[in-house]
Coordinates of C-alpha atoms and ligand atoms in Angstrom, one line a residue:
X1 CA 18.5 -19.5 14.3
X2 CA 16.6 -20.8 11.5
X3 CA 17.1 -24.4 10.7
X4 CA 19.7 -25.5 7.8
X5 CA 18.1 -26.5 4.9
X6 CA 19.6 -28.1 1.6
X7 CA 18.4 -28.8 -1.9
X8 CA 19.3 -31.0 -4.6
X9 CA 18.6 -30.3 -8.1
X10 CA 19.4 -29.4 -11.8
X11 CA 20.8 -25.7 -10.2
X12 CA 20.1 -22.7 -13.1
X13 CA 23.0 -20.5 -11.9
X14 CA 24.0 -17.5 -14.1
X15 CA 26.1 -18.8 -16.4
X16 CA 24.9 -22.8 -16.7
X17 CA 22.9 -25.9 -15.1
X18 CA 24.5 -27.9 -13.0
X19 CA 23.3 -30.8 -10.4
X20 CA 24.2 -29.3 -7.1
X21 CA 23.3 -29.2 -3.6
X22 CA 22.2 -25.5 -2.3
X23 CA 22.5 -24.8 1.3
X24 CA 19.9 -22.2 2.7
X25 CA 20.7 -20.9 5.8
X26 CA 18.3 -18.0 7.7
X27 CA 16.8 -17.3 4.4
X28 CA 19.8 -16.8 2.4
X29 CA 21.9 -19.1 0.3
X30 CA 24.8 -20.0 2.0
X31 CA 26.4 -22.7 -0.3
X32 CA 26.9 -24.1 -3.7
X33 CA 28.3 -27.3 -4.1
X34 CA 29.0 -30.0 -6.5
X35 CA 29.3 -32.7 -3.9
X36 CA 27.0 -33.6 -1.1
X37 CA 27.3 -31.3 2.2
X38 CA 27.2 -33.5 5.3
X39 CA 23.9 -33.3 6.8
X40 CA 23.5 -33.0 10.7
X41 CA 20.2 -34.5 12.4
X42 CA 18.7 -30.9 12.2
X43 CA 19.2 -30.4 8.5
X44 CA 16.0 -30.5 6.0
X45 CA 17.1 -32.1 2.9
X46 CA 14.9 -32.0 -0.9
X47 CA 15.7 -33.7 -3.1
X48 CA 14.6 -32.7 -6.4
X49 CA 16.0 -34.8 -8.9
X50 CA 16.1 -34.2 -12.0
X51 CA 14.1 -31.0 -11.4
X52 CA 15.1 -27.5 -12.2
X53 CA 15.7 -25.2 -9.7
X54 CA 15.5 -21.9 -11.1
X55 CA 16.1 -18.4 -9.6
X56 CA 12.5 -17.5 -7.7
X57 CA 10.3 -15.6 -10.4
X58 CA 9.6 -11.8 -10.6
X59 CA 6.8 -10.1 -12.5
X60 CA 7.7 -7.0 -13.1
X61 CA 4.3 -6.1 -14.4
X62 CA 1.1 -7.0 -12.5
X63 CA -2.0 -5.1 -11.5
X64 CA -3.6 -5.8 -7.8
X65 CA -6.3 -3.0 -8.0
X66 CA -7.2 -2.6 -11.4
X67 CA -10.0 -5.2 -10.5
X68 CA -10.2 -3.8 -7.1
X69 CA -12.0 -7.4 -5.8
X70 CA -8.8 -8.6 -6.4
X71 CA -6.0 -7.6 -4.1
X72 CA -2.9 -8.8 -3.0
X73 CA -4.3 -12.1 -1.0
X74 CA -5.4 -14.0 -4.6
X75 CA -2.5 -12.3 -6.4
X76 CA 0.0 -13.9 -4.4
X77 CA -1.6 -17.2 -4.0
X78 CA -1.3 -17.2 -8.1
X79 CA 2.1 -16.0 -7.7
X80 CA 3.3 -18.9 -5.9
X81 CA 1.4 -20.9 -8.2
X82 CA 4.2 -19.7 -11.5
X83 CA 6.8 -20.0 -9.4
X84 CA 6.7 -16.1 -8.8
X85 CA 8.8 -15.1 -5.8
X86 CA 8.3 -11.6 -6.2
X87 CA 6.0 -9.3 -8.0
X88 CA 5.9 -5.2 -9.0
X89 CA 2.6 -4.4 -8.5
X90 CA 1.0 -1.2 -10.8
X91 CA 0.0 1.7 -9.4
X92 CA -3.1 2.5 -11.4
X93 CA -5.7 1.5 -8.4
X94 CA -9.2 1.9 -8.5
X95 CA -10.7 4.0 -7.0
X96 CA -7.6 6.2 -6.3
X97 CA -4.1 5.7 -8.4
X98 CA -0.6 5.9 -5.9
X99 CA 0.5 9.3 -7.0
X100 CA 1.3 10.3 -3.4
X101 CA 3.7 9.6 -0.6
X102 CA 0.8 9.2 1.4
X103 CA -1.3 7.0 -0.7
X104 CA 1.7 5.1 -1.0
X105 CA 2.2 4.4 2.4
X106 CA -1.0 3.5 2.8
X107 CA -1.3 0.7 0.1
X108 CA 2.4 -0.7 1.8
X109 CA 0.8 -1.2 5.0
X110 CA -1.7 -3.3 3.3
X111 CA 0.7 -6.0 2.2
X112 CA 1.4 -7.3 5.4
X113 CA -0.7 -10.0 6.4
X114 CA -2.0 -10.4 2.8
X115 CA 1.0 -12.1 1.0
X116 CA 2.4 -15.0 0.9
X117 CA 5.1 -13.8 -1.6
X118 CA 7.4 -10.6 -1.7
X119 CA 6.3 -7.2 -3.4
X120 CA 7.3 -4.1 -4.5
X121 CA 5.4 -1.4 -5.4
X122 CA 5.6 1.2 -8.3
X123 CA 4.3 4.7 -8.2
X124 CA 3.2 7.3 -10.4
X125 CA 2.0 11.0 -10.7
X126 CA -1.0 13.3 -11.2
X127 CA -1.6 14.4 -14.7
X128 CA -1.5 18.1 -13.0
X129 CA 1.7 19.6 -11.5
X130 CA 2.6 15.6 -10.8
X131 CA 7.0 16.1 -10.5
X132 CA 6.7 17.3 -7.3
X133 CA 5.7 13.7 -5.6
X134 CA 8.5 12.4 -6.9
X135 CA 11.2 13.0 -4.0
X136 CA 8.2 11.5 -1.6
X137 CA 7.0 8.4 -3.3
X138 CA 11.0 7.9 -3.8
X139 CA 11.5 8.4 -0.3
X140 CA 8.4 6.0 1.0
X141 CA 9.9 3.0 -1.4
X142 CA 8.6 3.1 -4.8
X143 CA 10.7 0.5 -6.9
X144 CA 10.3 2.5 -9.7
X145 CA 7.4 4.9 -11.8
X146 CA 5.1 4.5 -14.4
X147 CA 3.6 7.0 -16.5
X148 CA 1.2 7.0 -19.3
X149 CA 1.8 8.6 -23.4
X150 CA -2.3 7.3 -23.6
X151 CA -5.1 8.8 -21.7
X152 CA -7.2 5.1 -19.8
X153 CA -8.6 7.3 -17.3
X154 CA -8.2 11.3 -17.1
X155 CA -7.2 10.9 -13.2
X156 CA -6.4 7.1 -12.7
X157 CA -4.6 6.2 -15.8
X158 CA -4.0 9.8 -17.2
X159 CA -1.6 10.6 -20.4
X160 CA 1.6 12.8 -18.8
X161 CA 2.1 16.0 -20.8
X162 CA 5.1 16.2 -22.7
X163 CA 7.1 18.9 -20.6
X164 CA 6.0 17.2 -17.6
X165 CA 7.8 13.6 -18.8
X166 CA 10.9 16.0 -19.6
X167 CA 10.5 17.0 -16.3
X168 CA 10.2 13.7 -14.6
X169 CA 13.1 12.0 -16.3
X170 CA 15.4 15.1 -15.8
X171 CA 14.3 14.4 -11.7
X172 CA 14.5 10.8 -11.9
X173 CA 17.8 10.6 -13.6
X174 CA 19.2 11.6 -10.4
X175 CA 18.0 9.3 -8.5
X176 CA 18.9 5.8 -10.3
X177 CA 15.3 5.1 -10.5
X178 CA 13.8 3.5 -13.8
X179 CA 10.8 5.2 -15.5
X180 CA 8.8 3.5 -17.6
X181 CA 5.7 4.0 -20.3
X182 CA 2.3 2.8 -21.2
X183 CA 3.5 3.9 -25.1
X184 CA 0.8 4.4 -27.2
X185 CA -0.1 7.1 -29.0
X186 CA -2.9 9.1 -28.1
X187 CA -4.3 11.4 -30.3
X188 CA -4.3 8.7 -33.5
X189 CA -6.1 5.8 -31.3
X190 CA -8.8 8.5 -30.3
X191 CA -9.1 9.4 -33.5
X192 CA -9.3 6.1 -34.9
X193 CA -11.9 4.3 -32.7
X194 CA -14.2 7.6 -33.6
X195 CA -13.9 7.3 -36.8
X196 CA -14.8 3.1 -36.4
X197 CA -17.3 3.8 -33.6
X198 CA -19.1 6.2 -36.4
X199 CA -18.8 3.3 -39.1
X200 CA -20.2 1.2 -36.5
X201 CA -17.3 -1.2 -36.9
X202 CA -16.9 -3.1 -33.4
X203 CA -15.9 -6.1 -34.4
X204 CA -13.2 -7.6 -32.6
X205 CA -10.4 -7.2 -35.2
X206 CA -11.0 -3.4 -34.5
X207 CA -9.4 -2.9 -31.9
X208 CA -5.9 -4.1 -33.2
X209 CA -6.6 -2.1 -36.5
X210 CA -7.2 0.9 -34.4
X211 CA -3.7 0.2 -32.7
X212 CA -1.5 0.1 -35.4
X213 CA 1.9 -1.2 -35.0
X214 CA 2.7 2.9 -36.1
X215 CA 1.0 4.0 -32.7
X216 CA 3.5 2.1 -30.3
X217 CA 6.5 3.6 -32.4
X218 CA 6.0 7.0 -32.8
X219 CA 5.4 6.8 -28.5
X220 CA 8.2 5.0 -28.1
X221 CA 10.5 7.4 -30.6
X222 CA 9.2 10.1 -28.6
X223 CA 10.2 9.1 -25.0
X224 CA 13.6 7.6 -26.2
X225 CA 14.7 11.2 -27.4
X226 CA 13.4 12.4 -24.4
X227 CA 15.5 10.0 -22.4
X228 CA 18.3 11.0 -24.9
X229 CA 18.1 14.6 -23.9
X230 CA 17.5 14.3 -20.4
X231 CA 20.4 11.3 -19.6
X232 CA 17.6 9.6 -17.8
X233 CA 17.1 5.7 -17.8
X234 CA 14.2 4.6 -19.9
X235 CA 11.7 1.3 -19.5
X236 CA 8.9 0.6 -22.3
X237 CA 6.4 -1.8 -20.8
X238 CA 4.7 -4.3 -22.7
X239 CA 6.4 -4.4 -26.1
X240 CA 3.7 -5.7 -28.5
X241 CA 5.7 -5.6 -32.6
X242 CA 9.8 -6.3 -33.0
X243 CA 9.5 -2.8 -35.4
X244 CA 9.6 -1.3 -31.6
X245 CA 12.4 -3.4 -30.5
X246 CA 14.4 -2.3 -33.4
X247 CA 13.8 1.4 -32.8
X248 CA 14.7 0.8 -29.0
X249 CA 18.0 -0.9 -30.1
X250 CA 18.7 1.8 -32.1
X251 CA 18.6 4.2 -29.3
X252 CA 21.0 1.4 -27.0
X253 CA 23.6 2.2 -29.8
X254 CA 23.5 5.7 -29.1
X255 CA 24.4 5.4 -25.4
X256 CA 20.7 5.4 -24.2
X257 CA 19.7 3.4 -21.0
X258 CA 16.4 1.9 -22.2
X259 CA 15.1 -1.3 -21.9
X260 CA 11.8 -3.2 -22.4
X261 CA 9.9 -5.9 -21.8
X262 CA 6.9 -7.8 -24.1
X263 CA 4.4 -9.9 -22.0
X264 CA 3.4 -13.3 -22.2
X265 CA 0.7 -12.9 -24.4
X266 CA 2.2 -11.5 -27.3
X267 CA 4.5 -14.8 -27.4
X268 CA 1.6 -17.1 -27.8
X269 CA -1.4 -15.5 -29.2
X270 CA -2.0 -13.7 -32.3
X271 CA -5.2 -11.8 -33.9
X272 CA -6.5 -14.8 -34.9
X273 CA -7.2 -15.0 -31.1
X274 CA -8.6 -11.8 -31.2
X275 CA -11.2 -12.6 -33.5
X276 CA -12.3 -15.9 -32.7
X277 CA -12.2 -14.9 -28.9
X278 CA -13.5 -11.6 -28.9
X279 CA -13.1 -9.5 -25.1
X280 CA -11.4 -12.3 -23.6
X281 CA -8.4 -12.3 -25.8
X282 CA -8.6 -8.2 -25.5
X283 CA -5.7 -6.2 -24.3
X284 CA -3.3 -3.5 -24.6
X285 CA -1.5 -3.6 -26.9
X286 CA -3.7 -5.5 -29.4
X287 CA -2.8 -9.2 -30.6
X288 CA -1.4 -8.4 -34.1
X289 CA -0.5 -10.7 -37.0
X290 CA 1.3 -13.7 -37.0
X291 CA 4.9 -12.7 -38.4
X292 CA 4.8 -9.9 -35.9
X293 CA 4.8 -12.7 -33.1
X294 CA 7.7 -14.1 -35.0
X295 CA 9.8 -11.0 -35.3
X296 CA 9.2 -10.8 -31.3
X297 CA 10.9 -14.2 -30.7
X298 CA 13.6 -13.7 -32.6
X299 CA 14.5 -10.3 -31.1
X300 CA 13.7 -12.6 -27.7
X301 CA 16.2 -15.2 -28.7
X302 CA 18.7 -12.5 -29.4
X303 CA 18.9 -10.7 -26.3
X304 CA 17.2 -7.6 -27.7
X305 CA 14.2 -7.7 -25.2
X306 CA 15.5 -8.0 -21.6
X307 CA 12.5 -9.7 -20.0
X308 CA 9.4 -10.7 -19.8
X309 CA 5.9 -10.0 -17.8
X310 CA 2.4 -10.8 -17.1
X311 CA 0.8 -7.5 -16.9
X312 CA -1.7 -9.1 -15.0
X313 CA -5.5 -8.3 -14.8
X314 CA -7.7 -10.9 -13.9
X315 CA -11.8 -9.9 -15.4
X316 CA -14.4 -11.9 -14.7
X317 CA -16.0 -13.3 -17.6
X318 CA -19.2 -11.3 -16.4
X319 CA -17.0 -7.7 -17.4
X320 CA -15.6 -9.0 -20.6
X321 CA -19.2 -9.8 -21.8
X322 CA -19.5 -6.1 -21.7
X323 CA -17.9 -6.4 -24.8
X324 CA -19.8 -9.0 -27.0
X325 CA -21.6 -6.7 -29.0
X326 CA -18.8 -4.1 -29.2
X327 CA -15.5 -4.4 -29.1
X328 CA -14.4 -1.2 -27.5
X329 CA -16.8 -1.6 -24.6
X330 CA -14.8 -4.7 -23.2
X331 CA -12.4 -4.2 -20.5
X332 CA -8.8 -4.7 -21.6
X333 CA -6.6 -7.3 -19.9
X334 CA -6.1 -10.8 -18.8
X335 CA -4.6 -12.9 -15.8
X336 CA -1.2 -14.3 -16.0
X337 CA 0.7 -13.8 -13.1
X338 CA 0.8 -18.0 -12.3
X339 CA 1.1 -18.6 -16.4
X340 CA 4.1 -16.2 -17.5
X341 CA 6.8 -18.6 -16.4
X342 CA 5.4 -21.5 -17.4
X343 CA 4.0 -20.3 -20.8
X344 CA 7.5 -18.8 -21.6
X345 CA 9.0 -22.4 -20.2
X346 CA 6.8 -24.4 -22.2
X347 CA 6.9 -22.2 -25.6
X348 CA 10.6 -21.2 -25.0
X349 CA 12.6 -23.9 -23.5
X350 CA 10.6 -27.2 -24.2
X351 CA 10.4 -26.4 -27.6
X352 CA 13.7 -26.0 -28.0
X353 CA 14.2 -21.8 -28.6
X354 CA 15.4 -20.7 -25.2
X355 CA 18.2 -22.5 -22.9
X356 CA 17.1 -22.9 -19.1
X357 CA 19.8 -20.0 -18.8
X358 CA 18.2 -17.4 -21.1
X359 CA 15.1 -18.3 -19.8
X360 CA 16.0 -17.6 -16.2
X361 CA 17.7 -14.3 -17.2
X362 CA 14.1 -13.1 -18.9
X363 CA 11.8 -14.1 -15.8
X364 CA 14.3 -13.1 -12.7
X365 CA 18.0 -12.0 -13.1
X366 CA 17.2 -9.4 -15.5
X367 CA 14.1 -7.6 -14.1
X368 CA 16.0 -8.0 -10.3
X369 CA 18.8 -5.8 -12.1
X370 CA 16.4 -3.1 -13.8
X371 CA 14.5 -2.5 -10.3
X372 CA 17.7 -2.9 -8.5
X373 CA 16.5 -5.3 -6.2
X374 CA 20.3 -6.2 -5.1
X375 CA 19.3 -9.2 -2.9
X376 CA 17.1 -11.5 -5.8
X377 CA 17.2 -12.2 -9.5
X378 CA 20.3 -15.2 -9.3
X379 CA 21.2 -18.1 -7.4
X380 CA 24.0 -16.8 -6.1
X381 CA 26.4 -16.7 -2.6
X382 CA 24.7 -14.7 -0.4
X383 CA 21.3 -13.3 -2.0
X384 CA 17.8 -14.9 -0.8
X385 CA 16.5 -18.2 -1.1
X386 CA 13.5 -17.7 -3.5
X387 CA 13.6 -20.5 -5.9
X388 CA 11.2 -22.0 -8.4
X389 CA 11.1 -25.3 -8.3
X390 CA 10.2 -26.5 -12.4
X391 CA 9.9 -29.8 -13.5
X392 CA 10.4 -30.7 -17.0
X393 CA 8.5 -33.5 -17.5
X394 CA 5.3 -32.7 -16.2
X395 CA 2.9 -31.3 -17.7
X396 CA -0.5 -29.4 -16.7
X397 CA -3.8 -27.9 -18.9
X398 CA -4.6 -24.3 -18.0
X399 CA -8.5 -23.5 -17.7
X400 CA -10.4 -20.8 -16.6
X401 CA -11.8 -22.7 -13.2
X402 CA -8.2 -23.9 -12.3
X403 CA -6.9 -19.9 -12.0
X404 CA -6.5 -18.8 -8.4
X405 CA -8.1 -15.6 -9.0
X406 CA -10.7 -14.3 -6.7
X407 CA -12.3 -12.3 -9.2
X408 CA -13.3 -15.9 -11.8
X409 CA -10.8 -14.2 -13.9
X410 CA -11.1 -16.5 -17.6
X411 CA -8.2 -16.7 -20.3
X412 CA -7.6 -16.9 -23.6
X413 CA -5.3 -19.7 -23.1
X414 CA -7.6 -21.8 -21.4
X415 CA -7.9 -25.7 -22.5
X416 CA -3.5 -25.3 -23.7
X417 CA -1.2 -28.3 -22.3
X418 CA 1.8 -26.7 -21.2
X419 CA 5.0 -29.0 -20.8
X420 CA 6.8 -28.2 -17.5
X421 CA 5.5 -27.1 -14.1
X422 CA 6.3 -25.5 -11.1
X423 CA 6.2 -27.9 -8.1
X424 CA 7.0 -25.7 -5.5
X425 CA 8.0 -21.9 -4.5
X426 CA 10.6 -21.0 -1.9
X427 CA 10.5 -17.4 -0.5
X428 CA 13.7 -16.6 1.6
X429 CA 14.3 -20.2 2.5
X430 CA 10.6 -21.3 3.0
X431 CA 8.5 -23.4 0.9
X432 CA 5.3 -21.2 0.1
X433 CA 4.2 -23.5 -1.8
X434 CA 4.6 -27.2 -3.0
X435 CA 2.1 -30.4 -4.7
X436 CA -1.0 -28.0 -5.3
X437 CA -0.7 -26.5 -1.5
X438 CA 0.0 -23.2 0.0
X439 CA 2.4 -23.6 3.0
X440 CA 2.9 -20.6 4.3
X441 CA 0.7 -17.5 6.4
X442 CA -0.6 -14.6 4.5
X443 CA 1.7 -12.6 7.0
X444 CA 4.9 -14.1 5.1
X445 CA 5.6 -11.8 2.4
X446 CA 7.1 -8.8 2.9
X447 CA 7.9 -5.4 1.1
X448 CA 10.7 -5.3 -1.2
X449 CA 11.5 -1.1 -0.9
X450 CA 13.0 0.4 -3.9
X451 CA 16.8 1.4 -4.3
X452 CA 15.9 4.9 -3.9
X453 CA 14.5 4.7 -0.2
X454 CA 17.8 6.1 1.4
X455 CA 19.0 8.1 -1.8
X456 CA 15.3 9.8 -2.2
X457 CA 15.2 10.6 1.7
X458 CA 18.7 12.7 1.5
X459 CA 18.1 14.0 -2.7
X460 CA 17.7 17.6 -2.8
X461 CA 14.0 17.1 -3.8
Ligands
ZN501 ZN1 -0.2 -3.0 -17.4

């Protein structure tokens, strides 16, 4: 018997804000009321006031290993930090990417004892003969899989063939589980940084004009036919130009089941970034101009992109200096996982172009529904007691020192004044965080198991 706890807040359900008390019992919620419960000696009461309390956070989009100082420990500390309840973690690990059942297993047993928030896990396959560890990853719990149209990294980050994506989906569509891409196409970014490497054109703007808008599009075109002809469900990560949106809608109207997500990033930064900032404002996708930024909110405002993620990747400032002199020799990435919520908070809802409701639906109730995570996503009757606790008023000033990153991870947006800020993180009905301090044991968080765990043990395979 857990203790009863109950909160009082500004309560983002799924269809409005209301001041209501929630009553959290054994790590669910267990009551939604309008009028104060009657509280017993035994029952914890917080009051938050005039607070939000939003549905707990999920990143869909976050990379653990890819700076394999990392890890899960940091990551979730920073999690708790946004407000993030839950988080997807990538499976592009260095040294070794989770292409296997067994490599699977073997990062799983790793998150308990080093969370202090819950997290799922997405696998992929080998760039050879890869559909076969499908059924097996499926089977061991992978939330979903990612796969690759551009060649990172021939054997951690490798492009999948085309047949072999045909293959995958066709597998996958039996199952329910949601593949998604890295879209980018290959062949015209190789060819492009050669031909700029040869000019000897490294400057920073170069690495957005050798990922034009045109290389995310003809990707994307590509997989959403493929989806098309195999029935499968479709997820394009990181959505960098609205051009892409549009094509993806235009799919939606044909029956397809494909969704995306834009990150962060591409909300509030622009090549302007790029090129004062150089490596520490490089990623993939590339910033790109202005009115492209522009065209992405107001696809965001109208529903057209169904959430939004950090894709997280926290460099030290000491590996994006590998850059300075060229461009294309700086690692690609940033951290984010503690600034998506607020960031999209502050941009989207304190300045007025997102209710607390949209907002809620792009950082929780509609990545729970794409992953299938049944039991988070909503404040609802009966699903767990992960909350973000956000208060409007307040108001913090990101900087590189103040990230909890182990790595001394640095950000473009460092010296922004964001309005609004997370006060406190429940996870299943505890506070892992609250004022500046974690609350709860690394051996807290647990491992969210995909949808497919019971179908992918009896699928044919
Ligand atoms: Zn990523």
């Amino acid at each position: 018997m857990t203790q009863k706890k109950i909160l009082y807040g500004q309560v983002v359900t799924p269809l409005r804000v209301t001041a209501a008390y929630l009553t959290v019992e054994n790590g669910k919620i267990t009551g939604i009321s309008t009028t104060k419960p009657i509280l017993d000696a035994t029952t914890e009461f917080f009051d938050y006031g005039a607070q939000y309390i939003f549905p707990g956070f999920i990143d869909g989009h976050v990379h653990c290993f890819s700076n394999p100082d990392e890890g899960f420990a940091a990551t979730s500390v920073g999690a708790a930090v946004g407000g993030v309840t839950t988080f997807v973690d990538m499976p592009y690990d260095r040294p070794k990417p989770i292409n296997t059942a067994a490599r699977f297993n073997a990062k799983k047993a790793q998150i308990k004892g080093q969370t202090i928030v819950d997290i799922a896990l997405w696998g992929t396959i080998p760039k050879q003969d890869g559909v076969k560890e499908i059924p097996g990853l499926i089977a061991a719990g992978a939330a979903a899989f990612k796969m690759s149209t551009f060649e990172t990294d021939p054997e951690r980050f490798p492009k999948i063939s085309d047949v072999d994506i045909y293959d995958a989906l066709t597998k996958l569509r039996k199952t329910g589980i949601v593949p998604a891409f890295h879209s980018e196409n290959n062949e015209m970014i190789v060819d492009l940084i050669a031909r700029y490497q040869q000019a000897g054109a490294t400057y920073p703007r170069a690495h957005m004009e050798t990922r034009p808008i045109i290389v995310e599009t003809t990707a994307v075109q590509e997989l959403c036919e493929i989806a098309k002809w195999t029935g499968s469900k479709l997820h394009i990560v990181h959505v960098s130009a609205p051009e892409t949106v549009d094509l993806i809608d235009a799919y939606r109207q044909q029956g397809v089941a494909v969704t995306c997500e834009t990150c962060y990033q591409y909300l509030v930064l622009d090549i302007h970034d790029l090129e004062k900032m150089g490596p520490r404002a490089k990623m993939n996708p590339p910033l790109r101009e202005p009115e492209t930024v522009a065209g992405l909110w107001q696809r965001l405002i109208a529903g057209k992109i169904d959430y939004v993620t950090s894709d997280h990747v926290p460099w030290a400032a000491s590996d994006k200096a590998k850059g300075q002199a060229n461009i294309f020799e700086a690692p690609s990435g940033l951290p984010g996982i503690e600034l998506v919520a607020p960031v999209l908070y502050d941009a989207g809802v304190a300045q007025g172009r997102l209710s607390p409701v949209q907002f809620s639906q792009l950082m929780a109730t509609h990545v729970a529904q794409r992953f299938n995570f049944s039991q988070k996503g909503s404040i609802e009757l009966g699903k767990d007691a992960d909350f973000a606790i956000l208060d409007p008023q307040a108001q913090f000033t990101i900087t590189d020192a103040g990230l909890h990153t182990k790595t001394n991870a640095i950000t473009p947006l460092a010296g922004r004044t964001l309005q609004g800020k997370v006060t406190a993180t429940w996870v299943r009905g505890q506070r892992v965080y609250a004022d500046d301090q974690v609350l709860a044991p690394f051996t807290y968080g647990d491992f969210v198991p995909g949808q497919g765990l019971k179908a992918g043990a009896s699928n044919e395979g």
